XYZ file of C-alpha atoms in Angstrom:
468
model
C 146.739 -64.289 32.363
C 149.206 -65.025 34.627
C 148.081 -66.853 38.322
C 148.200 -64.055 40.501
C 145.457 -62.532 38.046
C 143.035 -65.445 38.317
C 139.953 -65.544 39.814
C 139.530 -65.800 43.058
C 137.133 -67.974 44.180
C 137.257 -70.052 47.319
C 135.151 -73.214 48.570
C 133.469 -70.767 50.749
C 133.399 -67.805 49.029
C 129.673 -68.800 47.644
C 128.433 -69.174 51.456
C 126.666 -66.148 52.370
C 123.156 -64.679 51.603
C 121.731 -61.613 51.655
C 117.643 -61.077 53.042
C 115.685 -60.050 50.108
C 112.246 -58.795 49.594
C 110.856 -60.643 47.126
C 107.648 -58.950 44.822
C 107.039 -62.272 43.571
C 106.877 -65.611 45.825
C 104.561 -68.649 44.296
C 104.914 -69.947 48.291
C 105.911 -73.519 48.186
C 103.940 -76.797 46.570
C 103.351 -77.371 42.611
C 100.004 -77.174 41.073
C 98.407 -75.786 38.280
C 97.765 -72.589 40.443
C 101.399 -72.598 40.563
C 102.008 -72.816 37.031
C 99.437 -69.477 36.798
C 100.777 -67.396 39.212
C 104.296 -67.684 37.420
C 102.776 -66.908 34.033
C 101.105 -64.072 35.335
C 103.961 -63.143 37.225
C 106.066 -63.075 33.838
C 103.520 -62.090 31.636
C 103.510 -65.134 29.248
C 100.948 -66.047 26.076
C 98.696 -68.243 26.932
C 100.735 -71.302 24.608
C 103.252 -70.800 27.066
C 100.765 -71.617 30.123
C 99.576 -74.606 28.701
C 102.768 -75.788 27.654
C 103.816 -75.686 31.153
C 100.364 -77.234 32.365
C 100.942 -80.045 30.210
C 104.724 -80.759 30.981
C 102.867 -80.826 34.858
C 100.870 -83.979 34.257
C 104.108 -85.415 32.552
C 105.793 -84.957 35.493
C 102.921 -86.174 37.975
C 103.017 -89.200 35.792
C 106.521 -90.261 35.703
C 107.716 -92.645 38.340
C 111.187 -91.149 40.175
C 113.738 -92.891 38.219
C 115.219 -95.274 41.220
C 114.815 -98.407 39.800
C 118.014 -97.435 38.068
C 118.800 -94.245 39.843
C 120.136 -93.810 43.736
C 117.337 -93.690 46.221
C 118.511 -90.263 47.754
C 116.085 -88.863 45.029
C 113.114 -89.894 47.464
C 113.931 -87.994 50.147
C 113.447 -85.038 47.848
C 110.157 -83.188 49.568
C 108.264 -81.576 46.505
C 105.817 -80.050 48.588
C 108.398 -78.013 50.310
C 109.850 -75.977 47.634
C 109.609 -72.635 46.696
C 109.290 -72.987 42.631
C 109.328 -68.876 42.093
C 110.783 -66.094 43.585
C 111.735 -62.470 42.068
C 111.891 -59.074 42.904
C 109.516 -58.543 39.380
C 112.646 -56.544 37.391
C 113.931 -56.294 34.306
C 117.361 -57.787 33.657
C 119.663 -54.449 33.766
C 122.179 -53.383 31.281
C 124.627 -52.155 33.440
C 125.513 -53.243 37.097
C 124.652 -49.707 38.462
C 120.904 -50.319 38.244
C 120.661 -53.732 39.550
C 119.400 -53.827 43.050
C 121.686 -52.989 46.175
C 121.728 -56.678 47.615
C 121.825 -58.386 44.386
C 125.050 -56.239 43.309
C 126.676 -56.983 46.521
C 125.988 -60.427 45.842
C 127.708 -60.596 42.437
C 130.737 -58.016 43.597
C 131.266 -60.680 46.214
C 131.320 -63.599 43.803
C 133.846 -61.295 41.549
C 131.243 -61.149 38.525
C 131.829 -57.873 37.252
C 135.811 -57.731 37.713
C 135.519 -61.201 35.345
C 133.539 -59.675 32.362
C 135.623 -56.352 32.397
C 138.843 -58.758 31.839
C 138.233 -61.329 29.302
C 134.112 -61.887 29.039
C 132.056 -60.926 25.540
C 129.062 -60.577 27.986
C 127.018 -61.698 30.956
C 124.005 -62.538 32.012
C 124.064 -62.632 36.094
C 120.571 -65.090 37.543
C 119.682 -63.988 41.164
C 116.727 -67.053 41.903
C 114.543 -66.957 39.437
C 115.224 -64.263 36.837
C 117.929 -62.440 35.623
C 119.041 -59.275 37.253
C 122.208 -58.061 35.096
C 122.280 -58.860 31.252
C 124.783 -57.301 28.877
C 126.717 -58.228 25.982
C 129.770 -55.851 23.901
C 128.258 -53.653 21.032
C 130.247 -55.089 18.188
C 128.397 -58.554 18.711
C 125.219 -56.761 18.806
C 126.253 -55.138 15.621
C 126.964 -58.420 14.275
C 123.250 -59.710 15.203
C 124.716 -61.917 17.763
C 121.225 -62.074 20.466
C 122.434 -63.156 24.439
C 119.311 -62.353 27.053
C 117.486 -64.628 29.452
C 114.803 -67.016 27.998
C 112.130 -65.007 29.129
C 113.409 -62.229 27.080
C 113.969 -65.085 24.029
C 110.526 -65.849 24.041
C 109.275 -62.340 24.244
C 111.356 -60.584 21.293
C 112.294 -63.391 19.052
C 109.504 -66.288 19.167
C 110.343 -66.883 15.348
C 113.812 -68.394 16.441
C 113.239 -69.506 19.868
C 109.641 -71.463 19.611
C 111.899 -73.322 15.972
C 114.054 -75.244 18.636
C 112.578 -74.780 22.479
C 111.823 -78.094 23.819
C 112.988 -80.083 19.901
C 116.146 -81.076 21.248
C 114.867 -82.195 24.452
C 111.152 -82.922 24.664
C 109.279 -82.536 27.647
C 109.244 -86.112 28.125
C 112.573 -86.827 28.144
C 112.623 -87.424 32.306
C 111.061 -86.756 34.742
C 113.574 -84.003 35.967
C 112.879 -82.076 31.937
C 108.950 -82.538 32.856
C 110.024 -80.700 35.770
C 111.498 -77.609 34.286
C 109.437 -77.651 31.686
C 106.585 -76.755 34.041
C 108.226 -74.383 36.214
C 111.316 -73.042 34.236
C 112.278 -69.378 34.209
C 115.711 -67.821 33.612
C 118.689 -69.396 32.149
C 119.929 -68.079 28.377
C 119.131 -67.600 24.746
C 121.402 -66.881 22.498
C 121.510 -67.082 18.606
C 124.852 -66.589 16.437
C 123.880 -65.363 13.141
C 125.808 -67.268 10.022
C 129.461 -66.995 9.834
C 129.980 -65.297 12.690
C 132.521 -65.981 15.190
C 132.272 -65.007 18.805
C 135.744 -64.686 20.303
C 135.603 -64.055 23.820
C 133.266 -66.072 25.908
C 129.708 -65.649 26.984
C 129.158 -66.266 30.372
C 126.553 -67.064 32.344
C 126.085 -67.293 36.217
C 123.218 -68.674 38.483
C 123.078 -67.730 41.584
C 120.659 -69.306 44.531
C 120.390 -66.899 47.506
C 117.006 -67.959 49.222
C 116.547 -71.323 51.184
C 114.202 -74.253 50.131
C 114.012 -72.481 46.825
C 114.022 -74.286 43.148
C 116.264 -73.239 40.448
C 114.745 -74.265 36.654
C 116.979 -72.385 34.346
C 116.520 -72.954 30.988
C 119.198 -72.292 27.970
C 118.806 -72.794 24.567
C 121.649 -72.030 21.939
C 122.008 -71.626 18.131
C 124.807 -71.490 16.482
C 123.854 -70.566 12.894
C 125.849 -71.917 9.378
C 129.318 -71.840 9.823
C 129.426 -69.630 13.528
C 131.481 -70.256 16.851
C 130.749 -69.345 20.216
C 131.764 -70.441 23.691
C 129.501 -70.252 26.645
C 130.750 -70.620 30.298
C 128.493 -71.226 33.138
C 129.229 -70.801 36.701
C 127.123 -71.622 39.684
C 126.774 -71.029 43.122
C 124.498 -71.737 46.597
C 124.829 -70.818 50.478
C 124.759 -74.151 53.044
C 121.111 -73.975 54.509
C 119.415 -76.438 56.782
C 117.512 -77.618 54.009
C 118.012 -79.252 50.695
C 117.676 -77.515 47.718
C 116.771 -78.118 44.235
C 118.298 -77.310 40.869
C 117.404 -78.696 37.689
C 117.968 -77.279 34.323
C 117.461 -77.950 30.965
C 119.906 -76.945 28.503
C 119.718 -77.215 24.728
C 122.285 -76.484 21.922
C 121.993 -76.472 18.114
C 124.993 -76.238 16.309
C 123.661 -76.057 12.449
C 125.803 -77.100 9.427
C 129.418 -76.168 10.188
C 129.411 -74.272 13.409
C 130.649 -75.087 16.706
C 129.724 -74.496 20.123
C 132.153 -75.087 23.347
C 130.188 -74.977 26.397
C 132.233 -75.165 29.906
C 130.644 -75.422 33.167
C 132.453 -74.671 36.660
C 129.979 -76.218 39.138
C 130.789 -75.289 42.810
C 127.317 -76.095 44.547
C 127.279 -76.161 48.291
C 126.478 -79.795 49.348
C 122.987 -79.450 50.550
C 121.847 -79.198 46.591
C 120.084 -81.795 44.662
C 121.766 -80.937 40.988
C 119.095 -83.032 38.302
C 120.637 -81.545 35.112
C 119.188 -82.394 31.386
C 121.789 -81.451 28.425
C 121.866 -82.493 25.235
C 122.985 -80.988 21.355
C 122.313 -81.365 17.888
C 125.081 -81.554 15.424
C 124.192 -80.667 11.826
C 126.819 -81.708 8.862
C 130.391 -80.914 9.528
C 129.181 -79.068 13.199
C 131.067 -79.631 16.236
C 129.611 -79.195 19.842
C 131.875 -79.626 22.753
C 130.641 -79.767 26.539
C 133.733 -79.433 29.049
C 131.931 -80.088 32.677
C 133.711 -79.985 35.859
C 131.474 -80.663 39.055
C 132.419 -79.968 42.247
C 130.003 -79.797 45.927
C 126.413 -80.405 45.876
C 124.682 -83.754 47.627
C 123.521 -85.316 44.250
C 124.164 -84.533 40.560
C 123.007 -86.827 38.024
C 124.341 -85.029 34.687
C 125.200 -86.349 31.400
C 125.662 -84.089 28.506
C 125.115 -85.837 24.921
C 124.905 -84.963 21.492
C 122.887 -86.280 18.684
C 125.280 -86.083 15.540
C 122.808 -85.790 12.952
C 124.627 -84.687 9.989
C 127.676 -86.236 8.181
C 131.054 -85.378 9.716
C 129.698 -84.295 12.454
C 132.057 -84.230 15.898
C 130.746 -84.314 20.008
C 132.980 -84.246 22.633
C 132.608 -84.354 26.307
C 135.343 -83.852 28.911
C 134.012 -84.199 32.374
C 136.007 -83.731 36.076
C 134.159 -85.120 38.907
C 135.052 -84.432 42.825
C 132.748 -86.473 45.116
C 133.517 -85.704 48.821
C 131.846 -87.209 51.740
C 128.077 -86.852 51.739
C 128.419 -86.399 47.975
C 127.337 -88.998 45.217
C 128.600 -87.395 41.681
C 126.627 -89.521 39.373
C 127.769 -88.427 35.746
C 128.850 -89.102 32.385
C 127.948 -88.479 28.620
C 125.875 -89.934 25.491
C 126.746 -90.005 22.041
C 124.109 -90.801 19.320
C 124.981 -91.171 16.114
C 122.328 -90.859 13.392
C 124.777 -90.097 10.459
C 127.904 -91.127 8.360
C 131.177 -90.329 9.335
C 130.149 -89.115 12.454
C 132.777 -88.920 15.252
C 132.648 -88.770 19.127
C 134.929 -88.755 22.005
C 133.804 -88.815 25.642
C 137.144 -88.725 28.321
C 136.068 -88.776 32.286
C 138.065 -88.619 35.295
C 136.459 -89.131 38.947
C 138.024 -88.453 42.067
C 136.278 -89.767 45.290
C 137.557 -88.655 48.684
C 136.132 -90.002 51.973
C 132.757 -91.746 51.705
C 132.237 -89.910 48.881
C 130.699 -92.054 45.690
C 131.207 -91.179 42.272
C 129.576 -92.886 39.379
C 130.163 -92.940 35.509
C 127.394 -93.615 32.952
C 127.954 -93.743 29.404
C 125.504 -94.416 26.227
C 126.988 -94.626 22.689
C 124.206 -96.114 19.699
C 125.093 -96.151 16.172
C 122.813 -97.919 14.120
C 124.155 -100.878 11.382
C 122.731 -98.659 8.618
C 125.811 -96.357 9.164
C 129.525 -95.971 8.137
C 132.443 -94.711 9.301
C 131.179 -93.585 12.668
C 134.073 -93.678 15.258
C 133.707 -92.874 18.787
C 136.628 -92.994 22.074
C 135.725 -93.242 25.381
C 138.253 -93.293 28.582
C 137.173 -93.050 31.699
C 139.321 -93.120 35.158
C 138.562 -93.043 38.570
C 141.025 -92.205 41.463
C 139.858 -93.599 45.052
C 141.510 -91.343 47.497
C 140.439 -93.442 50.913
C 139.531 -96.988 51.559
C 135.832 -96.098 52.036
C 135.109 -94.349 49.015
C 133.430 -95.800 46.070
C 133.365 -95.484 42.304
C 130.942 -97.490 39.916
C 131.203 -97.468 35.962
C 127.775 -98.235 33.662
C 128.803 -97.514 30.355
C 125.981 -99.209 27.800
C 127.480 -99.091 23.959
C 125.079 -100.146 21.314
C 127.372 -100.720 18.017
C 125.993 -102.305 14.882
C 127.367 -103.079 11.455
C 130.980 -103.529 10.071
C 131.592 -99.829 9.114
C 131.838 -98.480 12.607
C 134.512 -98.487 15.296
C 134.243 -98.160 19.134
C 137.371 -97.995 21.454
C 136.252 -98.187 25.296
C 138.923 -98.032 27.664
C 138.756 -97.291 31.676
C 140.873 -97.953 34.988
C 140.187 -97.451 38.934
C 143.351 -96.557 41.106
C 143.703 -95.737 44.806
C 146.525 -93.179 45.443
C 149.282 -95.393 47.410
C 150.770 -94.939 50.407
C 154.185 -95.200 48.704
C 153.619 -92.235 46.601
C 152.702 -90.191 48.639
C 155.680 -91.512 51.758
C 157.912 -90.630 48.485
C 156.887 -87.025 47.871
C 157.120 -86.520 51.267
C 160.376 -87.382 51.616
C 161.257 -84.496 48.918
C 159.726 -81.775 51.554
C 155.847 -81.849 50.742
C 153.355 -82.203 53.657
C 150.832 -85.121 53.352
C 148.328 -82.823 51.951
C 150.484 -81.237 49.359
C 151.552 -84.338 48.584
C 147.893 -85.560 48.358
C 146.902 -82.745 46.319
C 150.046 -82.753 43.741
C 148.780 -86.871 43.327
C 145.084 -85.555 42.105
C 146.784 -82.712 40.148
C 148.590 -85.247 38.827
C 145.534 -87.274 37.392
C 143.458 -84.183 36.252
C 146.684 -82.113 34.901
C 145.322 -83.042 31.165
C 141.766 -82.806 31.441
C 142.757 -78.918 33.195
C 144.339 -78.156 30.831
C 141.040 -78.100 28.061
C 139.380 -75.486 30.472
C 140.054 -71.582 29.188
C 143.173 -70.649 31.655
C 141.021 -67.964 33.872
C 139.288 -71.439 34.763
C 141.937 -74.421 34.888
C 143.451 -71.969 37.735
C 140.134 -71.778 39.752
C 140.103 -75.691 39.453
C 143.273 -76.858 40.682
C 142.298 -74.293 43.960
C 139.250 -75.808 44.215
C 140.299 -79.544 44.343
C 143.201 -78.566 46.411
C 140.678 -77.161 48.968
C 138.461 -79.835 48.758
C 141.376 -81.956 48.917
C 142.258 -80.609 52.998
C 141.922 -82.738 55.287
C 141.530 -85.926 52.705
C 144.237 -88.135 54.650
C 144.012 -90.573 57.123
């Protein structure tokens, strides 16, 4: 795809909203009643209800995690969000039926134009459910299942209950308590043995309606010996207020398959972003998380995977932009619970401003095991004198069989590079921007082309304005 084709998608693009009237609206607070009125809403077994009932008092119990954490967490209000709202319809199969304003809203964002050029299928959230879910015959043929998780649970409990909540329990933190109790959308999708999905599924979330919660939640199986690669975009309009999104994510990637899953994250920056992610890796599987954030106040993010069988691989490749008001606090985990396990983790930061961005790494492998080798780099770029980067990486190596490399730097882009560039022509800001290019160029470079070229326009945009 050549550049002029890309997708076009600007840092304001996402900020508009459309007034919706919503069938379904659980008002704002979390209790039990809560927890009701969205089964009812959804039409869940009653397992389901007190599943959700029980990852409440989890969550009621947990203490906010900012005795390691930032403290921005507490001025999250609870009390004041909305934790459902839908307009009580099915997820369409073609973008005709989908309702007017929802349409508009993924026309806008370019949704449709994307799967027509180079998508397998897509599932399209709008708040709290899915409005648009489709996916090309041939995989269907194949037995390849993509629908939301509500649909998951309805039509194929024998696969989805095997894995929901295994990979990461209820318990986990107090964000996965969370969405436990209140998740709905987000993706299920199984890959039946051997087969392998060529073209991306894609997912996108969308949150249109102010002092709303989004609680997504994707689970994904890649059977014996299967591929696939899911991409996940999201977006929010600037409101007044803060919102909330946090999702749970789960991947299972059984002996010899491999999942890629890439996120574009373009969150305006009044959005709390509490993500939970995490995979299983059976013998010889391979799960790769490629994770670029961008906007929103707070993320705190860090995709593992737990490489349980022998010659297993996990990889994550992050990109973080913190601008000012923004505190990117990311990084990965890698535990390794089997021989000849491998993992690689490479992060790059960029903070611009008084923007902070933070890495935090875990890597375990127990002295029982052999030949386990893991990588990590990690780099941060300070753009301005005020901005801040912190590193907290926490390895836990035992035994003589196993091998860690750790390596990371911190550099501030100099006022001699950039005086040279702009003595070859370039403005400050071009120059600027070619400097960041610079550092990212490789890490780009991993992300499907369609999506490297949205990247390099979004850090160049968020890059305006950077100097001085």
């Amino acid at each position: 795809m050549s550049q002029t084709e890309a997708i076009d998608i600007d840092r304001d693009k996402g900020n508009f909203r459309y007034d919706v009237k919503y069938q379904y609206d659980a008002g704002t607070g979390l209790t039990e009643d809560t927890i009701d009125y969205i089964s009812e809403a959804k039409g869940e077994e009653q397992w389901i209800n007190e599943f959700r009932k029980r990852a409440l008092k989890v969550f009621n119990r947990m203490p906010m995690p900012t005795h390691w954490a930032t403290k921005d967490l507490e001025n999250i209000v609870f009390e004041n969000i909305r934790y459902y709202l839908s307009q009580g319809q099915m997820p369409s199969r073609s973008w005709e039926d989908v309702p007017d304003e929802v349409k508009q809203t993924f026309e806008r964002l370019g949704i449709p134009e994307q799967e027509r050029k180079f998508l397998a299928g897509v599932e399209a959230q709008f708040d709290s459910e899915a409005a648009y879910s489709h996916m090309k015959d041939a995989l269907e043929k194949d037995g390849v299942i993509f629908v939301g998780s509500s649909e998951g649970l309805k039509k194929y409990p024998h696969i989805f209950k095997k894995f929901f909540g295994k990979v990461i329990p209820t318990n986990d933190n107090k964000f996965s308590a969370l969405n436990s109790a209140v998740f709905s959308g987000g993706s299920f999708i199984y890959v039946p043995p051997g087969v392998k999905v060529s073209q991306p599924l894609q997912a996108y979330f969308r949150i249109n309606a102010e002092s709303f919660g989004q609680f997504e939640r994707t689970l994904i199986i890649a059977d014996e010996g299967s591929e696939v690669t899911y991409m996940e975009g999201c977006t929010a309009p600037k409101f007044e207020t803060s919102t909330l999104h946090s999702a749970v994510v789960e991947l299972v990637a059984l002996k010899n398959a491999k999942i890629q899953y890439i996120t574009v994250q373009n969150w305006s920056n009044n959005v709390f972003n509490l993500v939970t992610k995490r995979a299983w890796a059976e013998e010889g599987a391979e799960v790769k998380w490629i994770d670029c954030n961008i906007g929103s106040r707070l993320t705190m993010k860090y995709p593992g995977v737990v490489l349980k069988g022998r010659k297993a691989r996990g990889e994550v490749i992050s990109i973080a932009l913190a601008n000012d008001g923004q505190h990117q606090d990311t990084g990965a985990k890698m535990v390794h619970q089997a021989d000849e396990t491998t993992s690689n983790i490479i992060s790059k930061s960029i903070s611009v401003g008084q923007g902070r961005s933070t890495y935090r790494g875990l890597v375990q492998m127990p002295d029982h095991l052999k030949g386990c080798k893991n990588n990590t780099e990690c780099d941060a770029l300070l753009i301005n004198t005020n901005s801040r980067t912190d590193t907290y990486p926490a390895i836990n190596v035992q035994g003589n069989g196993n091998s860690v490399q750790h390596e990371a730097s911190v550099s501030k882009v100099s006022a001699e590079q950039i005086f040279y560039m702009m003595q070859r022509g370039l403005s400050e800001g071009e120059a600027m921007s070619l400097a960041v290019n610079g550092f990212v160029n490789d890490l780009v470079r991993q992300f499907p082309m369609e999506y490297s070229v949205e990247l390099k326009r979004l850090i160049d945009m968020e890059m305006e304005g950077s100097v001085g």
